[in-house]
mmCIF file of C-alpha atoms in Angstrom:
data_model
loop_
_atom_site.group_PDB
_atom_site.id
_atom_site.type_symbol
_atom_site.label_atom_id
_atom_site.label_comp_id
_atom_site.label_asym_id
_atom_site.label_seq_id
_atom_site.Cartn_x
_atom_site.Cartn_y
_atom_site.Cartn_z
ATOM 1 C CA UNK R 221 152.804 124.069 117.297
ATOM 2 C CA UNK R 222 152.440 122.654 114.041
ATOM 3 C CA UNK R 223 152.938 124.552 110.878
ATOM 4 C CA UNK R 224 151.241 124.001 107.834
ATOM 5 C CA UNK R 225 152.121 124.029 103.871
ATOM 6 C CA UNK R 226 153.090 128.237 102.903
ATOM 7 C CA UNK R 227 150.830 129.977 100.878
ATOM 8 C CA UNK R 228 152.348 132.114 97.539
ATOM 9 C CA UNK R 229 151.407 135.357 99.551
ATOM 10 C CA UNK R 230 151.860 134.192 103.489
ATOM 11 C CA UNK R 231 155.502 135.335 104.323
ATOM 12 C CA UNK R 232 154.824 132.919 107.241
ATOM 13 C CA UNK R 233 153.974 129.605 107.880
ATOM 14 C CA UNK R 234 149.959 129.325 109.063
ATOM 15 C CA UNK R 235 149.692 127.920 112.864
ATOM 16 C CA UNK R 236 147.004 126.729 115.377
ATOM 17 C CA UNK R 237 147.106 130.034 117.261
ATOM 18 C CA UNK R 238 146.486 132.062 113.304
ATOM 19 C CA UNK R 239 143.757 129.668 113.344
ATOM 20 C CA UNK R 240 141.975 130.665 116.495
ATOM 21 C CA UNK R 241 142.608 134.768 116.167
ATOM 22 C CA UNK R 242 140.645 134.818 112.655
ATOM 23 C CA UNK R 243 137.683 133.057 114.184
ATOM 24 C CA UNK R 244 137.367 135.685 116.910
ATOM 25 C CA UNK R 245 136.967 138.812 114.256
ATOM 26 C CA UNK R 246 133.774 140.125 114.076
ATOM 27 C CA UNK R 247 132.692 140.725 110.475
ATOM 28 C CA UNK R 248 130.331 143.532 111.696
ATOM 29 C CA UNK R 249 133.500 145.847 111.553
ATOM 30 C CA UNK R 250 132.167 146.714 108.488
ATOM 31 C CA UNK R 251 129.211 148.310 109.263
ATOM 32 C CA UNK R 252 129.348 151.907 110.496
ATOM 33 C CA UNK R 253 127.270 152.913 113.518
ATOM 34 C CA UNK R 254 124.638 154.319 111.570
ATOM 35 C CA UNK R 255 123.729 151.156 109.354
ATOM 36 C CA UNK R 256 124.495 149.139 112.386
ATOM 37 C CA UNK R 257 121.221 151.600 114.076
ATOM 38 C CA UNK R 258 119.416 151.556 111.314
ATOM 39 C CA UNK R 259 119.388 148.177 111.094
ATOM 40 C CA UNK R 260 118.509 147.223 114.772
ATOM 41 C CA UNK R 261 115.907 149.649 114.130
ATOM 42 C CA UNK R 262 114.618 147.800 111.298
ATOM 43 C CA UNK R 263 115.087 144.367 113.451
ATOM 44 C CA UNK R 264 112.619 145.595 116.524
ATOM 45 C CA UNK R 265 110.257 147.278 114.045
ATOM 46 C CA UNK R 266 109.933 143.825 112.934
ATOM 47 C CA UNK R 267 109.626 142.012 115.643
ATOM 48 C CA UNK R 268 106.800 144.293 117.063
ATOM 49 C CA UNK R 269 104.985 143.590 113.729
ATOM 50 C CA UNK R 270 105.421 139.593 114.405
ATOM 51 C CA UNK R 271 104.040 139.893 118.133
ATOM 52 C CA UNK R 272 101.316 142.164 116.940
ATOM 53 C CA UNK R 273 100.247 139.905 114.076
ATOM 54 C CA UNK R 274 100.484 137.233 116.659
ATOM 55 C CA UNK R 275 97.627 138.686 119.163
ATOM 56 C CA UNK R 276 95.553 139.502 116.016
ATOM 57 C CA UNK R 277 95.818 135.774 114.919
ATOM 58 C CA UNK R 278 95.045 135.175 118.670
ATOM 59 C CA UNK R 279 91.663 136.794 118.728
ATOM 60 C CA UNK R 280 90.518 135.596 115.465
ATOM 61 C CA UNK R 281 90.926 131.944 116.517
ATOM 62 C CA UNK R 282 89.176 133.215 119.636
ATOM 63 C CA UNK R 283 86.488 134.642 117.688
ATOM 64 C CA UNK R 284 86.071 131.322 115.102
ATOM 65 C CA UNK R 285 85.795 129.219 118.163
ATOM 66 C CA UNK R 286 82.922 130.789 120.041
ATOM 67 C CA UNK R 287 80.935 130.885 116.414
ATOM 68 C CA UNK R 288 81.361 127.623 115.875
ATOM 69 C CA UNK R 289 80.276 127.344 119.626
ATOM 70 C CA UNK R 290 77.487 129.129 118.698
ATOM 71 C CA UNK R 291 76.457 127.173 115.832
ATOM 72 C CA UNK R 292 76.738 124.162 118.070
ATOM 73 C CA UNK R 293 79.984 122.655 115.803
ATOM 74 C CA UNK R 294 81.630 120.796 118.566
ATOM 75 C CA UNK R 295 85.280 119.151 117.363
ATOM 76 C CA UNK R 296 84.165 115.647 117.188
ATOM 77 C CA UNK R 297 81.456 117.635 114.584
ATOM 78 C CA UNK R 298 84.014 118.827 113.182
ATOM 79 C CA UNK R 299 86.055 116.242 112.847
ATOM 80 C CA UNK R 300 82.846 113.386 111.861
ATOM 81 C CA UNK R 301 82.424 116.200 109.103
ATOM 82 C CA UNK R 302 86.278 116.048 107.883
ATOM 83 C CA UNK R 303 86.021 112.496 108.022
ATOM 84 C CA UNK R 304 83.158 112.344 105.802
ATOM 85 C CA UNK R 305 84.565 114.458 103.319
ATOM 86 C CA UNK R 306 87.568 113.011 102.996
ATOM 87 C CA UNK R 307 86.221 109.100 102.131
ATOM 88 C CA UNK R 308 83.816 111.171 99.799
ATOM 89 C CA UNK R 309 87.359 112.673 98.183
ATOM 90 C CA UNK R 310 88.496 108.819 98.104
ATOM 91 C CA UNK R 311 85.847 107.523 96.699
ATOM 92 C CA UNK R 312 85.290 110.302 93.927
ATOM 93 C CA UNK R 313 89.095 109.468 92.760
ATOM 94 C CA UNK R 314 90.023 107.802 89.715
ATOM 95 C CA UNK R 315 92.298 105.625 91.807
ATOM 96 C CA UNK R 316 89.484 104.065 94.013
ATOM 97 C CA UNK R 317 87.627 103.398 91.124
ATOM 98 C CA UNK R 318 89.807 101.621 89.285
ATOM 99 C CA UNK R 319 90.594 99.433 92.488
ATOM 100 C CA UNK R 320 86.922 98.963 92.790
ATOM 101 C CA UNK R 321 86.020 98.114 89.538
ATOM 102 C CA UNK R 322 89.182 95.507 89.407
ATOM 103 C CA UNK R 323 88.265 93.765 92.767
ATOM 104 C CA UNK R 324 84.263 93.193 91.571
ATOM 105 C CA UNK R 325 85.488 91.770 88.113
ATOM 106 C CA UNK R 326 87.736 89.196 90.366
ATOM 107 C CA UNK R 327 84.631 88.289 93.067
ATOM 108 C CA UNK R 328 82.516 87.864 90.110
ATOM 109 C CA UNK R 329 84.724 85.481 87.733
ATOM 110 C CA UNK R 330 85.875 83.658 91.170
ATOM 111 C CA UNK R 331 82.235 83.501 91.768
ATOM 112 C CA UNK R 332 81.655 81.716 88.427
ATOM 113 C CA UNK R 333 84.623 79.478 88.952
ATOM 114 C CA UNK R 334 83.489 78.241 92.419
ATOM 115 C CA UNK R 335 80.160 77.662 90.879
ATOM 116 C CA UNK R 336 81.906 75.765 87.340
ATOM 117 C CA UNK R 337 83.881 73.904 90.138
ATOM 118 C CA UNK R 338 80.426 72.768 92.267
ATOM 119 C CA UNK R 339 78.685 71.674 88.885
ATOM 120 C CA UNK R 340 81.384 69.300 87.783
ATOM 121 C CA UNK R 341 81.759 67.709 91.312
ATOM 122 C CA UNK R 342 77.988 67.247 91.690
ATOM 123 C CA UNK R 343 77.984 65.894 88.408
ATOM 124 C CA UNK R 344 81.429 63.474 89.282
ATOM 125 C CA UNK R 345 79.597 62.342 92.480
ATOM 126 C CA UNK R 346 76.491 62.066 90.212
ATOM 127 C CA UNK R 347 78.390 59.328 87.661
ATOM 128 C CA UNK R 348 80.115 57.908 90.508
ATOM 129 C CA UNK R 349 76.984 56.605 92.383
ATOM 130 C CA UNK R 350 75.307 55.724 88.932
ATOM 131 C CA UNK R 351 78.397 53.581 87.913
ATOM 132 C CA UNK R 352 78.251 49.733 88.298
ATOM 133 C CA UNK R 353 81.019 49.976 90.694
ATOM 134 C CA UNK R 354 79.068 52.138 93.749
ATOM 135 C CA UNK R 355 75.773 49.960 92.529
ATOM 136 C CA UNK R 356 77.917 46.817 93.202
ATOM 137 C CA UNK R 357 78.806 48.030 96.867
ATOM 138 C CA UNK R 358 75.750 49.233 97.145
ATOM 139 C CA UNK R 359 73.819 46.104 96.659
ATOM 140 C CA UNK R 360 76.037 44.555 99.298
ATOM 141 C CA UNK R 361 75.551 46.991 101.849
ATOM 142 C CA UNK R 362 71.974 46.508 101.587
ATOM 143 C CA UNK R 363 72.258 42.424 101.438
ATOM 144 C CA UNK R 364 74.572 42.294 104.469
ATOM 145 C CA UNK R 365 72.134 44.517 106.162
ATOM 146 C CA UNK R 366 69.399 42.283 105.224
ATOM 147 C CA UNK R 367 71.125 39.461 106.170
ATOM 148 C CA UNK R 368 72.070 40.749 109.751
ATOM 149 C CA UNK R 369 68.308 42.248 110.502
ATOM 150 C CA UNK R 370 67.336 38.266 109.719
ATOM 151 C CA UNK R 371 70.155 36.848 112.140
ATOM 152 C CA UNK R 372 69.166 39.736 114.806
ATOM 153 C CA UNK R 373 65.042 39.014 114.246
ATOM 154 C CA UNK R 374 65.692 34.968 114.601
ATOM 155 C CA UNK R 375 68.229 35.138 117.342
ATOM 156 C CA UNK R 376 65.841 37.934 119.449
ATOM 157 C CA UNK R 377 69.031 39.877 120.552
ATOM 158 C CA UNK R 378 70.954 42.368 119.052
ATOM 159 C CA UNK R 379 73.457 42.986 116.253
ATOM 160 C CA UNK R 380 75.042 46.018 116.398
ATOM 161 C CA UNK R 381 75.043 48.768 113.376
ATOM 162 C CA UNK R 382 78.986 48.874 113.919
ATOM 163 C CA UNK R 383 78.926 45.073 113.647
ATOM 164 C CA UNK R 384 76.566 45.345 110.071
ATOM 165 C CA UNK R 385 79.362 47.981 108.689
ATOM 166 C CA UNK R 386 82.109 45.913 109.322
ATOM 167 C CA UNK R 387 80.783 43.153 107.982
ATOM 168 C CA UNK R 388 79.797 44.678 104.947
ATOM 169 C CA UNK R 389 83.396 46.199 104.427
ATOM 170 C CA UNK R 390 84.724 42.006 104.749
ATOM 171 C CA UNK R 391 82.164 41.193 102.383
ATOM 172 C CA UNK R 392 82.991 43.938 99.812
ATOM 173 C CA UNK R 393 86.737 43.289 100.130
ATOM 174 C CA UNK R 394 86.222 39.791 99.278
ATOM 175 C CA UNK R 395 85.224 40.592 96.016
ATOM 176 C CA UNK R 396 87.882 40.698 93.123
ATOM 177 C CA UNK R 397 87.560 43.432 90.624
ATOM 178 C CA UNK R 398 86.539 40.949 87.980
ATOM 179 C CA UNK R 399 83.994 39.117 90.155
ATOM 180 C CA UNK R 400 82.395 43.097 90.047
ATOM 181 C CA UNK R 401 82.525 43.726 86.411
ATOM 182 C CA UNK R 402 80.555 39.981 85.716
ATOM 183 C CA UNK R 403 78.264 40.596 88.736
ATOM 184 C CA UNK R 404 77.229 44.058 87.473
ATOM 185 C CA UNK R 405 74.751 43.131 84.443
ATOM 186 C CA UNK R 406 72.564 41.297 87.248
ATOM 187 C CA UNK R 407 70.855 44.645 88.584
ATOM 188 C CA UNK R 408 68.848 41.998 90.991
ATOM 189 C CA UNK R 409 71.101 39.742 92.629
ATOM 190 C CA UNK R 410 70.357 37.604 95.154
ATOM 191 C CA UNK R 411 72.174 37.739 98.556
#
């Protein structure tokens, strides 16, 4: 057995078996028979008030159920109409709103940005293809073309549209940037 520390008022040490005898008192010792009926008394009255309140709840659900038959509210009604109400509720609150009003500003400036962003690249592909540069290829594109419609028409047999590309591409990379920039005040030049 072990002992423990001794108290100021313990003329004894405290051990296990101490321990395990004041657990097994019953505190109702200090009720006298009559409380002790009076309160069991009490105890059942109350419990016959909780079973009768529960039959009473009982038939009133019975009841609201065979109105609501009656009306024809079936549950999936019921719960369309709860539904319903509640994303009315959400919509109605300040919170939705706000997140609604926040989201349409932001489709409507990206709107105008997508559209800011088409202008300027139509317009970029709209200097590009007026500059002398894309004229200069141009004109060579259509000369080698020109050139390989005469071959094809005097030899009678066929040139092939991947063999007119390819040769354009040769002929363009033949020409040296500078060869471009003197060739491009001749709008009509000669293939």
């Amino acid at each position: 057995m072990e002992t423990r520390q001794q108290g100021l008022l313990d003329p004894e040490p405290v051990t296990e078996v101490d321990e395990e005898m004041v657990s097994d008192v019953d505190l109702n010792n200090t009720l006298t028979d009559e409380e002790r009926e009076e309160i069991l008394s009490e105890l059942t009255k109350l419990e016959e008030d909780i079973s009768t309140l529960r039959q009473v709840l009982a038939s009133k659900e019975k009841h609201h159920s065979e109105l609501k038959a009656k009306l024809g509210i079936t549950p999936l009604i019921e719960l369309k109409q709860n539904f319903n109400r509640s994303w009315y509720d959400m919509q109605t609150s300040t919170a939705y709103k706000k997140t609604s009003e926040t989201l349409s500003t932001a489709g409507q400036k990206t709107s105008a940005a997508f559209t800011t962003l088409g202008t300027a690249i139509s317009r970029k592909f709209g200097d590009m293809r007026n500059s002398p540069s894309f004229k200069s290829f141009e004109e060579k594109v259509e000369c080698t073309v020109s050139n390989k419609k005469t071959k094809v028409g005097s030899q009678g047999g066929g040139g092939s549209f991947e063999e007119v590309l390819s040769s354009a591409a040769h002929a363009s990379a033949q020409e040296t940037p500078s060869n471009n920039m003197s060739e491009s005040s001749d709008h009509e030049r000669t293939c």
